[in-house]
């Protein structure tokens, strides 16, 4: 298998595998040994980012047995607000005492004295955000960070408006957010916010140095099934992973795994060809508001002049969004918008109707070429 790729979190520099390990489905493994095998396959392939919010509490014990001996080489993400009752079933709470008890219990079970990322769990409504302040959960999270019990503070959300409220605090380092074509185009239960609002959030995260860990990249499996997909056609796992990883600010994607076979299937992304990763088919069912907007899908490649059209667009959009470093990144490109010869090949290939040749002139003018 091709070696795993890694991306750095802007604040702290920790390097995370682009494919992480989601925990939401691991309780479906047939026994604890099957859970351990799934973790071992992932670790041996270079996966080093592990989310720790299962649908049942039972998987925590095998997680502890496998992860504790390798603690120094992995990154863990723990949720402040995910709780488990006497029956071991998942729930969530805004009660500070319940949050404290659960966090301490998980640390003990995993045999680790700290979490690399501690995130405020499931913040989707203004009421959730307000309760976090009123109930003392935010202060508790800050105190954990001050003590080094969590190294970085973040949050999980499906709502771009609530995510913006967290960014406005200036105190978070990570955002766990749901990214896939359905949600980005306002389809499905968690398709909150319009396409431009969601893309603006991703750009703001990159601008502000907030690393995004992606959840629900497959839309709960719906995007992989033509009958269940809100678009009436199926995408592949490679296409969904590529789509998420192309978004600004994204560091890692966390598919949910049930067993070692699921892990191996996702890891096949590392060996996928550009054609297998090509998700430009979504241009045929994107809403009208997406027309004329570059989503950095790279379907316009190759450029005869050697321009990475998608990256030129991304750095331009980020620069206009206020990312102070974007201009520097743009100028390091081997070929820039000013090298465009106006052949128009990219115009005809763009599934979103972007007139890229005109866009290149616009970008060149912006950067003074």
Tab-separated table of C-alpha atoms in Angstrom:
chain	number	residue	atom	x	y	z
A	1	UNK	CA	0.000	0.000	0.000
A	2	UNK	CA	1.143	3.538	-0.739
A	3	UNK	CA	2.377	5.342	2.356
A	4	UNK	CA	-0.164	7.324	4.358
A	5	UNK	CA	-0.241	11.083	3.840
A	6	UNK	CA	-0.155	13.436	6.811
A	7	UNK	CA	-1.251	17.015	7.357
A	8	UNK	CA	-0.300	19.343	10.210
A	9	UNK	CA	-2.712	21.053	12.536
A	10	UNK	CA	-1.892	24.757	12.236
A	11	UNK	CA	-1.803	25.371	15.993
A	12	UNK	CA	0.655	22.949	17.492
A	13	UNK	CA	1.943	21.327	14.333
A	14	UNK	CA	0.787	17.806	15.182
A	15	UNK	CA	0.751	15.733	12.010
A	16	UNK	CA	-2.412	13.689	11.530
A	17	UNK	CA	-3.034	10.937	9.009
A	18	UNK	CA	-5.433	12.179	6.330
A	19	UNK	CA	-7.570	9.131	7.084
A	20	UNK	CA	-8.359	8.892	10.773
A	21	UNK	CA	-10.407	6.363	12.724
A	22	UNK	CA	-14.038	7.158	13.484
A	23	UNK	CA	-15.554	5.244	16.381
A	24	UNK	CA	-19.291	5.593	15.819
A	25	UNK	CA	-19.826	2.148	14.263
A	26	UNK	CA	-17.119	0.060	15.914
A	27	UNK	CA	-19.597	-1.412	18.406
A	28	UNK	CA	-20.927	-3.472	15.472
A	29	UNK	CA	-17.732	-5.580	15.471
A	30	UNK	CA	-18.527	-9.171	16.458
A	31	UNK	CA	-16.352	-9.118	19.589
A	32	UNK	CA	-13.582	-7.210	21.368
A	33	UNK	CA	-10.858	-9.033	19.455
A	34	UNK	CA	-12.397	-7.842	16.171
A	35	UNK	CA	-12.206	-4.272	17.483
A	36	UNK	CA	-8.559	-4.761	18.357
A	37	UNK	CA	-7.844	-6.182	14.906
A	38	UNK	CA	-9.430	-3.149	13.229
A	39	UNK	CA	-7.281	-0.822	15.324
A	40	UNK	CA	-4.141	-2.844	14.590
A	41	UNK	CA	-4.767	-2.761	10.825
A	42	UNK	CA	-5.197	1.011	11.010
A	43	UNK	CA	-2.111	1.588	13.151
A	44	UNK	CA	0.064	-0.634	10.970
A	45	UNK	CA	-1.020	1.400	7.921
A	46	UNK	CA	-0.036	4.688	9.557
A	47	UNK	CA	-3.401	5.876	10.873
A	48	UNK	CA	-2.641	7.978	13.947
A	49	UNK	CA	-5.756	10.091	14.627
A	50	UNK	CA	-8.486	8.420	16.704
A	51	UNK	CA	-11.868	9.896	17.574
A	52	UNK	CA	-13.262	8.626	20.878
A	53	UNK	CA	-17.048	8.941	20.784
A	54	UNK	CA	-18.557	5.484	20.223
A	55	UNK	CA	-22.242	4.653	20.071
A	56	UNK	CA	-21.745	2.335	23.046
A	57	UNK	CA	-19.227	2.395	25.894
A	58	UNK	CA	-18.069	-1.222	25.488
A	59	UNK	CA	-15.361	-0.486	22.834
A	60	UNK	CA	-13.398	1.755	25.220
A	61	UNK	CA	-11.771	-1.250	26.944
A	62	UNK	CA	-10.266	-2.848	23.794
A	63	UNK	CA	-9.268	0.630	22.617
A	64	UNK	CA	-7.306	1.087	25.819
A	65	UNK	CA	-5.496	-2.231	25.406
A	66	UNK	CA	-4.389	-1.412	21.850
A	67	UNK	CA	-3.747	2.319	22.027
A	68	UNK	CA	-2.099	2.673	25.443
A	69	UNK	CA	1.190	0.987	24.432
A	70	UNK	CA	1.458	3.326	21.407
A	71	UNK	CA	0.215	6.472	23.124
A	72	UNK	CA	3.167	8.637	22.184
A	73	UNK	CA	2.651	8.049	18.458
A	74	UNK	CA	-1.066	8.739	18.190
A	75	UNK	CA	-3.481	11.644	18.483
A	76	UNK	CA	-6.722	11.237	20.429
A	77	UNK	CA	-9.876	13.301	20.233
A	78	UNK	CA	-12.176	13.131	23.268
A	79	UNK	CA	-15.663	14.601	23.526
A	80	UNK	CA	-16.840	16.740	26.438
A	81	UNK	CA	-20.574	16.045	26.553
A	82	UNK	CA	-20.808	12.516	25.168
A	83	UNK	CA	-21.996	10.376	28.104
A	84	UNK	CA	-22.889	6.725	28.668
A	85	UNK	CA	-25.492	5.456	31.112
A	86	UNK	CA	-25.591	2.303	33.212
A	87	UNK	CA	-26.566	0.333	30.100
A	88	UNK	CA	-23.515	1.629	28.259
A	89	UNK	CA	-25.547	3.360	25.567
A	90	UNK	CA	-24.540	6.728	24.138
A	91	UNK	CA	-26.222	9.953	25.107
A	92	UNK	CA	-25.202	13.566	25.459
A	93	UNK	CA	-25.443	15.963	28.346
A	94	UNK	CA	-24.911	19.616	29.219
A	95	UNK	CA	-24.716	18.821	32.930
A	96	UNK	CA	-21.227	19.741	34.146
A	97	UNK	CA	-20.945	16.976	36.735
A	98	UNK	CA	-21.964	14.332	34.187
A	99	UNK	CA	-19.434	15.713	31.696
A	100	UNK	CA	-16.659	15.627	34.305
A	101	UNK	CA	-17.451	12.068	35.405
A	102	UNK	CA	-17.515	10.735	31.874
A	103	UNK	CA	-14.315	12.470	30.810
A	104	UNK	CA	-12.448	11.126	33.837
A	105	UNK	CA	-13.855	7.622	33.310
A	106	UNK	CA	-12.706	7.506	29.687
A	107	UNK	CA	-9.222	8.742	30.573
A	108	UNK	CA	-8.937	5.964	33.148
A	109	UNK	CA	-10.255	3.270	30.797
A	110	UNK	CA	-7.899	4.316	28.008
A	111	UNK	CA	-4.999	4.470	30.466
A	112	UNK	CA	-3.923	7.884	29.285
A	113	UNK	CA	-3.491	11.005	31.335
A	114	UNK	CA	-4.414	13.435	28.583
A	115	UNK	CA	-6.227	13.957	25.296
A	116	UNK	CA	-4.584	15.672	22.359
A	117	UNK	CA	-7.896	17.275	21.369
A	118	UNK	CA	-10.790	17.877	23.736
A	119	UNK	CA	-13.895	18.981	21.882
A	120	UNK	CA	-17.227	20.315	23.104
A	121	UNK	CA	-19.630	17.702	21.814
A	122	UNK	CA	-22.515	18.175	19.355
A	123	UNK	CA	-22.996	21.941	19.273
A	124	UNK	CA	-25.743	22.418	16.688
A	125	UNK	CA	-28.099	24.993	18.217
A	126	UNK	CA	-27.768	28.415	19.804
A	127	UNK	CA	-29.231	26.841	22.953
A	128	UNK	CA	-26.327	24.363	23.026
A	129	UNK	CA	-23.794	27.158	22.743
A	130	UNK	CA	-25.467	29.257	25.432
A	131	UNK	CA	-25.812	26.272	27.796
A	132	UNK	CA	-22.093	25.560	27.442
A	133	UNK	CA	-21.336	28.970	28.932
A	134	UNK	CA	-24.087	28.969	31.536
A	135	UNK	CA	-23.387	25.454	32.863
A	136	UNK	CA	-19.650	25.931	33.247
A	137	UNK	CA	-18.618	23.455	30.549
A	138	UNK	CA	-16.586	26.033	28.655
A	139	UNK	CA	-14.694	27.069	31.797
A	140	UNK	CA	-14.084	23.414	32.613
A	141	UNK	CA	-12.675	22.805	29.136
A	142	UNK	CA	-10.402	25.833	29.440
A	143	UNK	CA	-9.163	24.619	32.829
A	144	UNK	CA	-8.346	21.209	31.361
A	145	UNK	CA	-6.326	22.902	28.657
A	146	UNK	CA	-4.486	25.065	31.169
A	147	UNK	CA	-3.583	21.906	33.117
A	148	UNK	CA	-2.419	20.103	29.972
A	149	UNK	CA	-5.092	17.420	30.371
A	150	UNK	CA	-6.222	18.398	26.896
A	151	UNK	CA	-3.631	19.850	24.547
A	152	UNK	CA	-6.036	21.572	22.162
A	153	UNK	CA	-9.615	22.766	22.529
A	154	UNK	CA	-12.231	22.302	19.825
A	155	UNK	CA	-15.871	21.547	19.131
A	156	UNK	CA	-18.076	19.353	16.952
A	157	UNK	CA	-20.983	20.730	14.957
A	158	UNK	CA	-23.094	20.302	11.840
A	159	UNK	CA	-24.140	23.960	11.801
A	160	UNK	CA	-21.922	26.614	10.146
A	161	UNK	CA	-23.576	29.414	12.120
A	162	UNK	CA	-22.719	27.810	15.455
A	163	UNK	CA	-19.236	26.977	14.198
A	164	UNK	CA	-18.693	30.665	13.462
A	165	UNK	CA	-19.607	31.507	17.063
A	166	UNK	CA	-16.819	29.216	18.242
A	167	UNK	CA	-14.331	30.717	15.799
A	168	UNK	CA	-15.225	34.165	17.091
A	169	UNK	CA	-13.958	33.226	20.572
A	170	UNK	CA	-10.432	32.919	19.173
A	171	UNK	CA	-9.806	30.088	21.651
A	172	UNK	CA	-10.416	26.925	19.639
A	173	UNK	CA	-7.799	25.017	17.677
A	174	UNK	CA	-9.976	22.413	16.001
A	175	UNK	CA	-13.384	22.032	14.421
A	176	UNK	CA	-15.025	18.639	13.892
A	177	UNK	CA	-17.522	19.250	11.111
A	178	UNK	CA	-19.677	17.221	8.727
A	179	UNK	CA	-18.493	17.607	5.131
A	180	UNK	CA	-19.881	15.811	2.087
A	181	UNK	CA	-21.586	16.869	-1.154
A	182	UNK	CA	-25.083	16.247	0.190
A	183	UNK	CA	-24.703	18.420	3.276
A	184	UNK	CA	-22.772	21.081	1.393
A	185	UNK	CA	-25.705	21.337	-1.013
A	186	UNK	CA	-28.348	21.411	1.758
A	187	UNK	CA	-29.472	17.804	1.329
A	188	UNK	CA	-30.170	15.433	4.231
A	189	UNK	CA	-30.820	15.872	7.950
A	190	UNK	CA	-27.556	17.692	8.637
A	191	UNK	CA	-27.437	19.739	5.449
A	192	UNK	CA	-27.441	22.971	7.439
A	193	UNK	CA	-26.391	26.197	5.770
A	194	UNK	CA	-26.162	27.066	2.103
A	195	UNK	CA	-23.233	26.023	-0.078
A	196	UNK	CA	-21.549	29.414	0.097
A	197	UNK	CA	-21.954	29.623	3.903
A	198	UNK	CA	-20.336	26.253	4.380
A	199	UNK	CA	-17.457	26.976	2.014
A	200	UNK	CA	-16.926	30.326	3.728
A	201	UNK	CA	-16.637	28.445	7.038
A	202	UNK	CA	-13.943	26.137	5.640
A	203	UNK	CA	-12.007	29.135	4.352
A	204	UNK	CA	-12.363	30.915	7.711
A	205	UNK	CA	-10.965	27.845	9.477
A	206	UNK	CA	-7.943	27.799	7.194
A	207	UNK	CA	-7.490	31.549	7.557
A	208	UNK	CA	-7.652	31.387	11.361
A	209	UNK	CA	-5.519	28.248	11.739
A	210	UNK	CA	-8.378	25.997	12.852
A	211	UNK	CA	-7.834	22.420	11.704
A	212	UNK	CA	-10.944	20.572	10.515
A	213	UNK	CA	-11.534	16.907	11.315
A	214	UNK	CA	-14.288	15.675	9.012
A	215	UNK	CA	-17.175	13.509	10.173
A	216	UNK	CA	-19.930	11.946	8.068
A	217	UNK	CA	-17.885	12.021	4.856
A	218	UNK	CA	-20.148	9.274	3.463
A	219	UNK	CA	-23.361	10.854	4.754
A	220	UNK	CA	-23.978	7.914	7.068
A	221	UNK	CA	-23.520	5.587	4.093
A	222	UNK	CA	-26.316	7.171	2.072
A	223	UNK	CA	-23.976	8.642	-0.525
A	224	UNK	CA	-22.630	5.169	-1.281
A	225	UNK	CA	-26.082	3.807	-2.157
A	226	UNK	CA	-27.864	5.061	-5.288
A	227	UNK	CA	-31.290	4.322	-3.807
A	228	UNK	CA	-30.576	6.064	-0.519
A	229	UNK	CA	-28.567	8.972	-1.935
A	230	UNK	CA	-30.407	12.306	-2.064
A	231	UNK	CA	-28.919	12.677	-5.555
A	232	UNK	CA	-30.268	9.373	-6.847
A	233	UNK	CA	-26.808	8.096	-7.706
A	234	UNK	CA	-23.956	6.600	-5.722
A	235	UNK	CA	-20.501	7.967	-5.076
A	236	UNK	CA	-17.547	5.816	-4.062
A	237	UNK	CA	-15.656	6.062	-0.790
A	238	UNK	CA	-12.613	7.356	-2.675
A	239	UNK	CA	-14.686	10.150	-4.226
A	240	UNK	CA	-16.172	11.139	-0.864
A	241	UNK	CA	-12.772	11.138	0.843
A	242	UNK	CA	-11.212	13.194	-1.955
A	243	UNK	CA	-14.099	15.667	-1.829
A	244	UNK	CA	-13.601	16.273	1.900
A	245	UNK	CA	-9.813	16.455	1.726
A	246	UNK	CA	-9.965	19.088	-1.017
A	247	UNK	CA	-11.829	21.530	1.221
A	248	UNK	CA	-9.847	24.383	2.811
A	249	UNK	CA	-8.818	23.791	6.405
A	250	UNK	CA	-9.316	20.017	6.366
A	251	UNK	CA	-6.592	18.015	8.123
A	252	UNK	CA	-8.135	14.565	8.514
A	253	UNK	CA	-11.277	12.615	7.599
A	254	UNK	CA	-12.781	10.170	10.100
A	255	UNK	CA	-14.826	7.390	8.476
A	256	UNK	CA	-16.781	5.126	10.801
A	257	UNK	CA	-15.365	1.597	10.890
A	258	UNK	CA	-17.108	-1.614	11.947
A	259	UNK	CA	-14.217	-4.022	11.467
A	260	UNK	CA	-10.812	-4.540	9.867
A	261	UNK	CA	-12.358	-4.998	6.421
A	262	UNK	CA	-13.908	-1.531	6.615
A	263	UNK	CA	-10.532	-0.094	7.564
A	264	UNK	CA	-8.802	-1.785	4.635
A	265	UNK	CA	-11.471	-0.546	2.247
A	266	UNK	CA	-10.970	3.060	3.313
A	267	UNK	CA	-7.201	2.717	3.232
A	268	UNK	CA	-7.461	1.758	-0.442
A	269	UNK	CA	-7.862	5.509	-0.963
A	270	UNK	CA	-4.095	5.821	-0.550
A	271	UNK	CA	-3.624	3.792	-3.751
A	272	UNK	CA	-6.577	5.252	-5.661
A	273	UNK	CA	-5.818	6.849	-9.018
A	274	UNK	CA	-6.795	10.417	-9.847
A	275	UNK	CA	-9.618	8.998	-11.951
A	276	UNK	CA	-10.906	6.959	-9.015
A	277	UNK	CA	-10.808	10.030	-6.774
A	278	UNK	CA	-12.500	12.260	-9.352
A	279	UNK	CA	-15.799	13.480	-7.878
A	280	UNK	CA	-16.662	15.910	-10.669
A	281	UNK	CA	-19.858	13.923	-11.283
A	282	UNK	CA	-21.430	15.954	-8.488
A	283	UNK	CA	-21.500	18.854	-10.933
A	284	UNK	CA	-24.428	17.153	-12.657
A	285	UNK	CA	-26.603	17.368	-9.568
A	286	UNK	CA	-25.258	20.437	-7.774
A	287	UNK	CA	-27.843	23.165	-7.116
A	288	UNK	CA	-27.972	26.344	-9.152
A	289	UNK	CA	-26.205	28.303	-6.422
A	290	UNK	CA	-23.101	26.148	-6.989
A	291	UNK	CA	-22.885	27.084	-10.672
A	292	UNK	CA	-19.867	29.212	-11.478
A	293	UNK	CA	-18.114	28.372	-8.185
A	294	UNK	CA	-14.806	26.526	-8.170
A	295	UNK	CA	-14.847	23.641	-5.685
A	296	UNK	CA	-11.197	22.682	-6.408
A	297	UNK	CA	-12.170	19.297	-7.864
A	298	UNK	CA	-9.246	19.380	-10.347
A	299	UNK	CA	-11.420	18.036	-13.148
A	300	UNK	CA	-9.993	20.799	-15.352
A	301	UNK	CA	-6.519	19.231	-15.202
A	302	UNK	CA	-4.158	18.836	-16.906
A	303	UNK	CA	-3.461	22.411	-17.898
A	304	UNK	CA	-1.273	22.783	-21.020
A	305	UNK	CA	0.573	25.631	-19.294
A	306	UNK	CA	1.182	23.540	-16.178
A	307	UNK	CA	-1.032	25.603	-13.857
A	308	UNK	CA	-2.617	23.836	-10.890
A	309	UNK	CA	-5.928	25.577	-11.527
A	310	UNK	CA	-7.608	24.242	-8.400
A	311	UNK	CA	-4.836	25.433	-6.072
A	312	UNK	CA	-4.662	28.827	-7.784
A	313	UNK	CA	-8.388	29.205	-7.140
A	314	UNK	CA	-8.096	28.018	-3.549
A	315	UNK	CA	-5.333	30.449	-2.617
A	316	UNK	CA	-7.197	33.284	-4.353
A	317	UNK	CA	-10.379	32.543	-2.425
A	318	UNK	CA	-8.470	32.254	0.834
A	319	UNK	CA	-6.604	35.509	0.237
A	320	UNK	CA	-9.874	37.334	-0.386
A	321	UNK	CA	-11.262	35.774	2.808
A	322	UNK	CA	-8.434	37.366	4.773
A	323	UNK	CA	-5.882	34.545	4.997
A	324	UNK	CA	-2.613	36.448	5.344
A	325	UNK	CA	-0.520	33.447	4.284
A	326	UNK	CA	-2.472	32.567	1.140
A	327	UNK	CA	-0.654	35.029	-1.096
A	328	UNK	CA	2.690	33.540	-0.082
A	329	UNK	CA	1.460	30.037	-0.813
A	330	UNK	CA	0.132	31.185	-4.173
A	331	UNK	CA	3.451	32.708	-5.179
A	332	UNK	CA	5.233	29.428	-4.422
A	333	UNK	CA	3.239	27.644	-7.124
A	334	UNK	CA	5.479	26.538	-9.987
A	335	UNK	CA	3.010	28.003	-12.528
A	336	UNK	CA	0.577	30.749	-11.642
A	337	UNK	CA	-2.506	32.331	-13.161
A	338	UNK	CA	-0.380	34.793	-15.084
A	339	UNK	CA	1.011	31.866	-17.093
A	340	UNK	CA	-2.434	31.089	-18.533
A	341	UNK	CA	-2.408	31.039	-22.355
A	342	UNK	CA	-6.196	31.317	-22.611
A	343	UNK	CA	-6.664	28.067	-24.502
A	344	UNK	CA	-10.025	27.455	-22.798
A	345	UNK	CA	-9.599	23.714	-22.226
A	346	UNK	CA	-10.381	24.152	-18.538
A	347	UNK	CA	-13.583	26.045	-19.383
A	348	UNK	CA	-14.951	23.120	-21.321
A	349	UNK	CA	-14.000	20.576	-18.666
A	350	UNK	CA	-15.379	22.320	-15.561
A	351	UNK	CA	-18.533	20.492	-14.357
A	352	UNK	CA	-19.596	23.581	-12.408
A	353	UNK	CA	-19.589	25.990	-15.328
A	354	UNK	CA	-16.657	28.074	-14.089
A	355	UNK	CA	-15.006	30.138	-16.817
A	356	UNK	CA	-11.549	29.309	-15.559
A	357	UNK	CA	-9.679	31.168	-18.296
A	358	UNK	CA	-11.434	34.378	-17.213
A	359	UNK	CA	-10.843	33.456	-13.603
A	360	UNK	CA	-7.098	33.118	-14.271
A	361	UNK	CA	-6.996	36.701	-15.546
A	362	UNK	CA	-8.885	37.821	-12.464
A	363	UNK	CA	-6.503	35.962	-10.151
A	364	UNK	CA	-3.402	37.259	-11.952
A	365	UNK	CA	-4.658	40.819	-11.611
A	366	UNK	CA	-5.399	40.335	-7.918
A	367	UNK	CA	-1.885	39.114	-7.194
A	368	UNK	CA	-0.309	41.774	-9.438
A	369	UNK	CA	1.069	39.522	-12.152
